[in-house]
Coordinates of C-alpha atoms in Angstrom, one line a residue:
M1 CA 82.9 -30.0 2.2
S2 CA 81.6 -30.6 5.7
V3 CA 81.6 -29.2 9.2
H4 CA 83.9 -31.0 11.8
I5 CA 83.4 -31.0 15.5
D6 CA 86.4 -32.1 17.6
I7 CA 85.1 -33.9 20.7
A8 CA 88.4 -35.1 22.2
G9 CA 87.9 -35.5 25.9
L10 CA 84.1 -34.9 25.8
R11 CA 82.5 -36.7 28.7
P12 CA 79.1 -38.4 28.1
E13 CA 77.3 -36.3 30.7
R14 CA 78.3 -33.2 28.7
V15 CA 76.1 -34.2 25.7
A16 CA 72.5 -33.0 26.0
V17 CA 69.4 -33.3 23.8
V18 CA 67.0 -30.4 24.7
P19 CA 64.2 -28.7 22.7
S20 CA 64.5 -25.0 22.4
P21 CA 61.4 -22.7 22.0
L22 CA 63.5 -19.8 20.8
A23 CA 65.2 -21.9 18.1
E24 CA 61.8 -23.2 17.0
L25 CA 60.5 -19.7 16.8
G26 CA 63.5 -18.8 14.6
M27 CA 62.6 -21.7 12.3
A28 CA 58.9 -20.6 12.3
L29 CA 60.0 -17.1 11.1
H30 CA 62.2 -18.7 8.5
A31 CA 59.3 -20.9 7.2
L32 CA 57.1 -17.9 7.0
S33 CA 59.7 -15.9 5.1
E34 CA 60.8 -18.8 2.8
P35 CA 57.8 -21.1 2.5
G36 CA 59.3 -22.7 -0.7
H37 CA 61.9 -24.4 1.5
H38 CA 59.1 -26.1 3.5
P39 CA 56.4 -27.5 1.2
G40 CA 55.0 -29.6 4.0
L41 CA 54.2 -26.5 6.1
Q42 CA 52.1 -24.8 3.4
G43 CA 48.9 -25.1 5.5
W44 CA 50.5 -23.8 8.6
V45 CA 52.2 -20.9 6.8
T46 CA 48.9 -19.9 5.0
G47 CA 47.0 -20.0 8.3
V48 CA 49.5 -17.9 10.2
T49 CA 50.0 -15.4 7.4
A50 CA 46.3 -14.9 7.0
G51 CA 45.9 -14.1 10.7
L52 CA 48.9 -11.8 11.1
D53 CA 48.3 -8.3 12.2
P54 CA 49.6 -6.0 9.3
H55 CA 51.8 -4.1 11.7
L56 CA 53.5 -7.2 12.9
A57 CA 53.8 -8.5 9.4
D58 CA 55.7 -5.3 8.4
R59 CA 58.0 -5.6 11.4
M60 CA 58.7 -9.2 10.4
C61 CA 60.2 -7.8 7.2
E62 CA 62.5 -5.3 9.0
A63 CA 65.1 -7.8 9.9
D64 CA 64.1 -11.0 8.1
F65 CA 67.7 -11.5 6.9
L66 CA 68.4 -12.8 10.4
W67 CA 66.2 -15.8 9.7
R68 CA 65.5 -15.8 5.9
T69 CA 69.0 -16.1 4.3
T70 CA 70.8 -17.3 7.4
F71 CA 69.7 -18.8 10.7
S72 CA 71.3 -16.4 13.1
D73 CA 73.1 -17.8 16.2
L74 CA 71.0 -15.3 18.2
F75 CA 68.3 -18.0 18.2
L76 CA 70.7 -20.3 20.1
P77 CA 72.1 -17.8 22.7
Y78 CA 72.7 -20.4 25.5
A79 CA 75.6 -21.7 23.3
G80 CA 77.4 -18.5 23.9
I81 CA 77.1 -18.4 27.7
P82 CA 80.0 -19.9 29.6
G83 CA 79.4 -22.9 31.8
G84 CA 77.4 -25.2 29.5
V85 CA 74.0 -23.5 29.8
L86 CA 71.0 -25.5 28.5
P87 CA 68.1 -24.1 26.5
G88 CA 65.3 -22.7 28.7
A89 CA 61.9 -24.4 29.2
T90 CA 60.0 -21.4 28.0
L91 CA 60.6 -18.6 25.5
A92 CA 60.8 -16.0 28.2
E93 CA 63.7 -18.0 29.9
E94 CA 65.5 -18.1 26.6
L95 CA 65.0 -14.4 25.9
D96 CA 66.6 -13.8 29.3
L97 CA 69.6 -15.9 28.1
L98 CA 69.7 -13.8 24.9
D99 CA 69.9 -10.7 27.2
K100 CA 73.0 -12.2 28.9
L101 CA 75.1 -12.1 25.7
T102 CA 77.5 -9.1 25.7
D103 CA 76.9 -6.3 23.2
E104 CA 79.9 -7.6 21.2
E105 CA 78.6 -11.1 21.1
F106 CA 75.1 -9.9 20.1
V107 CA 76.4 -7.6 17.3
D108 CA 78.8 -10.3 15.9
A109 CA 76.0 -12.8 15.8
A110 CA 73.5 -10.3 14.3
L111 CA 76.0 -9.4 11.5
E112 CA 76.2 -13.0 10.4
F113 CA 73.7 -12.2 7.5
S114 CA 76.6 -10.5 5.6
C115 CA 78.1 -14.0 5.1
A116 CA 81.6 -12.5 5.0
M117 CA 82.4 -11.2 8.5
P118 CA 84.8 -13.2 10.6
Y119 CA 82.7 -15.9 12.2
G120 CA 83.1 -15.2 15.9
E121 CA 86.9 -14.7 15.6
G122 CA 89.0 -11.6 16.2
P123 CA 87.8 -8.2 17.5
S124 CA 84.3 -6.9 17.3
P125 CA 83.1 -4.2 14.8
L126 CA 82.0 -2.3 17.9
V127 CA 85.7 -1.7 18.8
D128 CA 87.5 -2.1 15.5
A129 CA 86.9 0.8 13.1
G130 CA 88.1 -1.2 10.1
L131 CA 85.7 -4.1 10.8
R132 CA 83.0 -1.5 11.3
R133 CA 83.5 0.0 7.9
R134 CA 83.7 -3.5 6.3
A135 CA 80.5 -4.5 8.0
L136 CA 78.7 -1.5 6.6
E137 CA 80.2 -2.2 3.1
L138 CA 78.9 -5.8 3.2
A139 CA 75.5 -4.6 4.4
A140 CA 75.3 -2.1 1.5
A141 CA 75.9 -5.0 -1.0
R142 CA 72.8 -6.7 0.5
G143 CA 70.5 -3.7 0.3
P144 CA 69.2 -0.6 2.1
Q145 CA 67.3 -2.5 4.7
Q146 CA 70.4 -4.3 5.9
V147 CA 72.3 -1.0 5.9
R148 CA 69.8 0.7 8.1
F149 CA 69.7 -2.3 10.5
S150 CA 73.6 -2.5 10.6
E151 CA 74.0 1.3 11.2
L152 CA 71.6 1.2 14.1
L153 CA 73.0 -2.0 15.4
L154 CA 76.6 -0.6 15.5
A155 CA 75.5 2.8 16.8
D156 CA 73.0 1.6 19.5
P157 CA 73.1 -2.2 20.2
P158 CA 70.7 -1.9 23.3
K159 CA 68.0 -0.4 21.0
I160 CA 68.2 -3.3 18.5
R161 CA 68.3 -5.8 21.4
A162 CA 65.1 -4.3 22.9
W163 CA 63.5 -4.2 19.5
L164 CA 64.3 -7.8 18.8
R165 CA 63.0 -9.0 22.2
Q166 CA 59.8 -7.1 21.9
F167 CA 59.3 -8.4 18.3
L168 CA 59.8 -12.0 19.4
E169 CA 57.5 -11.6 22.3
D170 CA 54.8 -10.2 20.0
C171 CA 55.3 -13.2 17.6
D172 CA 54.8 -15.5 20.6
E173 CA 51.6 -13.9 21.5
A174 CA 50.3 -13.7 17.9
F175 CA 51.0 -17.2 16.7
F176 CA 53.9 -19.0 18.2
A177 CA 52.6 -19.9 21.7
E178 CA 49.9 -22.0 20.1
T179 CA 52.3 -23.6 17.7
W180 CA 54.8 -24.4 20.4
S181 CA 52.1 -25.9 22.7
R182 CA 51.5 -28.4 19.8
L183 CA 55.1 -29.1 18.8
R184 CA 56.8 -29.3 22.2
H185 CA 55.4 -32.7 23.0
Q186 CA 56.9 -34.2 19.7
L187 CA 60.2 -32.5 20.4
T188 CA 60.3 -33.6 24.0
A189 CA 59.6 -37.2 23.0
D190 CA 62.4 -37.1 20.4
A191 CA 64.8 -35.6 22.9
R192 CA 63.9 -38.3 25.3
H193 CA 64.5 -41.0 22.7
K194 CA 67.9 -39.6 21.7
T195 CA 68.9 -39.3 25.3
D196 CA 68.0 -42.9 25.9
L197 CA 70.1 -43.9 22.8
L198 CA 73.0 -41.9 24.3
R199 CA 72.8 -43.8 27.6
R200 CA 72.3 -47.2 26.2
K201 CA 74.2 -47.3 22.9
G202 CA 76.5 -44.3 22.9
L203 CA 77.0 -41.1 20.9
A204 CA 77.5 -42.8 17.6
E205 CA 74.1 -44.4 17.6
A206 CA 72.4 -41.2 18.8
L207 CA 74.1 -39.2 16.0
A208 CA 73.1 -41.8 13.4
A209 CA 69.5 -41.3 14.6
V210 CA 69.8 -37.5 14.4
S211 CA 70.6 -37.7 10.6
P212 CA 72.5 -40.0 8.1
A213 CA 74.5 -36.8 7.3
V214 CA 76.1 -36.9 10.8
T215 CA 78.8 -39.4 11.5
L216 CA 81.2 -40.0 14.4
D217 CA 84.8 -41.2 14.0
E218 CA 85.4 -42.5 17.5
A219 CA 89.1 -43.2 16.9
A220 CA 89.7 -39.6 15.8
G221 CA 87.3 -38.2 18.3
E222 CA 85.5 -36.1 15.6
I223 CA 82.0 -35.6 14.4
T224 CA 81.5 -34.9 10.7
V225 CA 78.4 -33.2 9.3
D226 CA 78.0 -33.6 5.6
K227 CA 77.1 -30.2 4.3
L228 CA 78.1 -27.8 1.5
S229 CA 79.5 -25.4 4.1
V230 CA 82.9 -25.7 5.6
G231 CA 83.7 -25.2 9.2
R232 CA 85.5 -26.6 12.3
T233 CA 84.9 -26.3 16.0
A234 CA 85.7 -28.2 19.2
T235 CA 83.8 -29.0 22.4
Q236 CA 87.0 -28.5 24.5
D237 CA 85.8 -27.8 28.0
R238 CA 82.3 -27.1 26.8
G239 CA 79.6 -29.7 26.0
L240 CA 77.7 -30.6 22.9
L241 CA 74.1 -29.7 22.4
L242 CA 71.6 -31.5 20.2
V243 CA 68.5 -29.4 19.6
P244 CA 65.5 -30.9 17.7
T245 CA 63.2 -28.9 15.4
S246 CA 59.9 -29.8 13.9
L247 CA 59.5 -26.9 11.6
G248 CA 63.1 -27.0 10.3
W249 CA 63.3 -29.8 7.8
P250 CA 65.3 -30.0 5.5
H251 CA 67.7 -27.7 7.3
L252 CA 70.4 -29.5 9.4
S253 CA 72.2 -26.6 11.1
V254 CA 75.5 -26.6 12.9
L255 CA 76.6 -23.8 15.2
Y256 CA 80.4 -23.6 15.1
R257 CA 81.0 -20.1 16.2
H258 CA 84.4 -19.6 17.8
G259 CA 84.2 -19.7 21.6
W260 CA 80.6 -21.0 21.6
Q261 CA 79.3 -24.4 22.5
P262 CA 78.8 -26.6 19.4
V263 CA 75.2 -27.2 18.6
L264 CA 73.5 -29.6 16.2
H265 CA 70.1 -28.2 15.3
Y266 CA 68.4 -31.2 13.5
P267 CA 65.0 -31.9 12.0
V268 CA 62.7 -34.5 13.4
G269 CA 59.9 -36.3 11.5
S270 CA 61.8 -36.0 8.2
P271 CA 59.8 -37.1 5.2
E272 CA 62.8 -38.8 3.7
I273 CA 62.1 -42.6 3.1
A274 CA 65.8 -43.4 2.5
A275 CA 69.0 -41.8 3.6
P276 CA 69.8 -38.9 1.3
P277 CA 73.0 -39.1 -0.7
S278 CA 76.1 -37.4 0.6
V279 CA 77.2 -34.1 -0.8
Q280 CA 80.0 -35.9 -2.6
Q281 CA 77.7 -38.5 -4.1
L282 CA 75.3 -35.8 -5.2
A283 CA 78.1 -34.0 -6.9
L284 CA 79.2 -37.2 -8.6
R285 CA 75.6 -37.7 -10.0
M286 CA 75.3 -34.1 -11.3
T287 CA 78.7 -34.3 -12.9
A288 CA 78.0 -37.7 -14.5
L289 CA 74.8 -36.4 -16.1
S290 CA 76.4 -33.2 -17.4
H291 CA 78.2 -35.0 -20.3
P292 CA 76.1 -35.1 -23.5
V293 CA 77.2 -38.7 -24.4
R294 CA 76.2 -40.0 -21.0
M295 CA 72.8 -38.2 -21.3
R296 CA 72.2 -40.0 -24.6
I297 CA 73.2 -43.3 -23.0
C298 CA 70.8 -42.6 -20.2
R299 CA 68.0 -42.0 -22.7
Y300 CA 68.5 -45.6 -24.0
L301 CA 68.9 -47.1 -20.5
A302 CA 65.8 -45.4 -19.3
R303 CA 63.8 -47.4 -21.8
S304 CA 65.4 -50.8 -21.5
A305 CA 68.5 -52.8 -20.5
Y306 CA 71.4 -52.8 -23.0
T307 CA 74.7 -54.4 -23.2
T308 CA 77.9 -52.4 -23.8
S309 CA 78.2 -53.7 -27.4
E310 CA 74.6 -52.7 -28.1
L311 CA 75.2 -49.2 -26.8
A312 CA 78.5 -48.9 -28.7
Q313 CA 76.7 -49.8 -32.0
A314 CA 73.8 -47.4 -31.3
H315 CA 76.1 -44.5 -30.6
D316 CA 78.8 -45.3 -33.2
M317 CA 81.5 -45.6 -30.5
T318 CA 83.9 -48.2 -29.4
A319 CA 83.1 -50.6 -26.6
P320 CA 85.9 -49.2 -24.4
E321 CA 84.6 -45.7 -24.8
I322 CA 81.1 -46.8 -23.8
S323 CA 82.5 -48.7 -20.9
R324 CA 84.3 -45.6 -19.5
H325 CA 81.0 -43.7 -19.6
L326 CA 79.1 -46.5 -18.0
G327 CA 81.8 -46.7 -15.3
V328 CA 81.1 -43.0 -14.5
L329 CA 77.4 -43.6 -14.3
K330 CA 77.8 -46.7 -12.2
K331 CA 80.2 -45.0 -9.8
A332 CA 77.6 -42.2 -9.3
G333 CA 75.0 -44.9 -8.5
L334 CA 72.8 -44.0 -11.5
I335 CA 72.7 -47.4 -13.3
T336 CA 72.3 -51.0 -12.3
T337 CA 73.8 -54.1 -14.0
R338 CA 72.6 -57.6 -14.3
R339 CA 74.0 -60.7 -16.0
R340 CA 71.9 -62.6 -18.5
G341 CA 73.8 -65.7 -19.5
R342 CA 77.0 -64.6 -21.1
Y343 CA 75.8 -60.9 -21.4
V344 CA 75.9 -58.1 -18.9
Q345 CA 73.1 -55.6 -19.3
H346 CA 72.9 -52.1 -17.9
Q347 CA 69.8 -50.1 -17.0
L348 CA 69.1 -46.6 -15.6
D349 CA 68.0 -46.6 -12.0
I350 CA 64.8 -44.6 -12.5
A351 CA 64.0 -44.2 -8.8
V352 CA 67.4 -42.6 -8.1
V353 CA 67.2 -40.2 -11.1
A354 CA 63.6 -39.3 -10.1
R355 CA 64.9 -38.2 -6.7
L356 CA 67.7 -36.0 -8.0
G357 CA 65.7 -32.8 -7.9
S358 CA 64.7 -33.3 -4.3
D359 CA 68.1 -34.7 -3.3
F360 CA 69.7 -31.6 -4.8
L361 CA 67.4 -29.2 -2.9
E362 CA 67.9 -31.2 0.3
G363 CA 71.7 -31.1 -0.2
I364 CA 72.0 -27.4 -0.7
L365 CA 69.4 -26.5 2.0
R366 CA 70.8 -28.9 4.5

């Protein structure tokens, strides 16, 4: 499972690394709504929440599904504007870009929270009665708040657009302007560093610096982002945008909406010491540990190093049976082996197992 970006024919000058105040405001709203995703931001979340005007806090709940359960493409509106538009230098500039989306584009992006509407393909629910009914059915499955929002969105898009712009401007005045003044220097420095890598060493090196989960197959002309989601897009005659976020870790987002410019929205200053395992490797580890025999073997190997024969005797199994289980654990990267004379000993890699919880969360939230 991964997201693929076809970059065949992409010219180097069409790749840009640019901070986005609107995207960062979206991540700020997400962190405030889901602080459990961002343990490193607890102090910031507590401070902002304590200082919020109660009326603004209530309004923040009215459409939090746009940034709590999904990260709406509305926070990256420049990707939907033809001609390769870049993010604005200020929030006001980017809100002006948001206003340039058509009502159909705005509504399609806003309905993304349903998780089942066509992702940017086909007609809009504004003009297709069947899709309109389907959108309201999906919203109903999510709750009354989503139903009210969707009904008004489909009946009067300009009213929702005006509400959203005013809400974002009020958030900027209440807390985000101060946060952005502090973060933009870090994001600008990171964008400058990635741009320098692009010019000196090429796209592959720049993407490797973005995240170990992003790889480039230069021969195939394709970028692969290792995620639990599945998607495909292409730059075609558009460019590729890399947008850094300081508040967004561990989320590595990919915008692959049909007809929009592909965007990699990546975290900077990640607390990860080592590269996180791929989704495939994580699945291997979880599967390897799901077998009761292998769990018992791990109990032994966590205490000391054992040979295959010793484990076979302790578990009343044959050596070939134990070898098969050890092979699964080794393939998953959960055990290490070492030779001591004529014996080969196996031991659990405690550091890898200790990281499984955080690796699992990083993998599913990436």
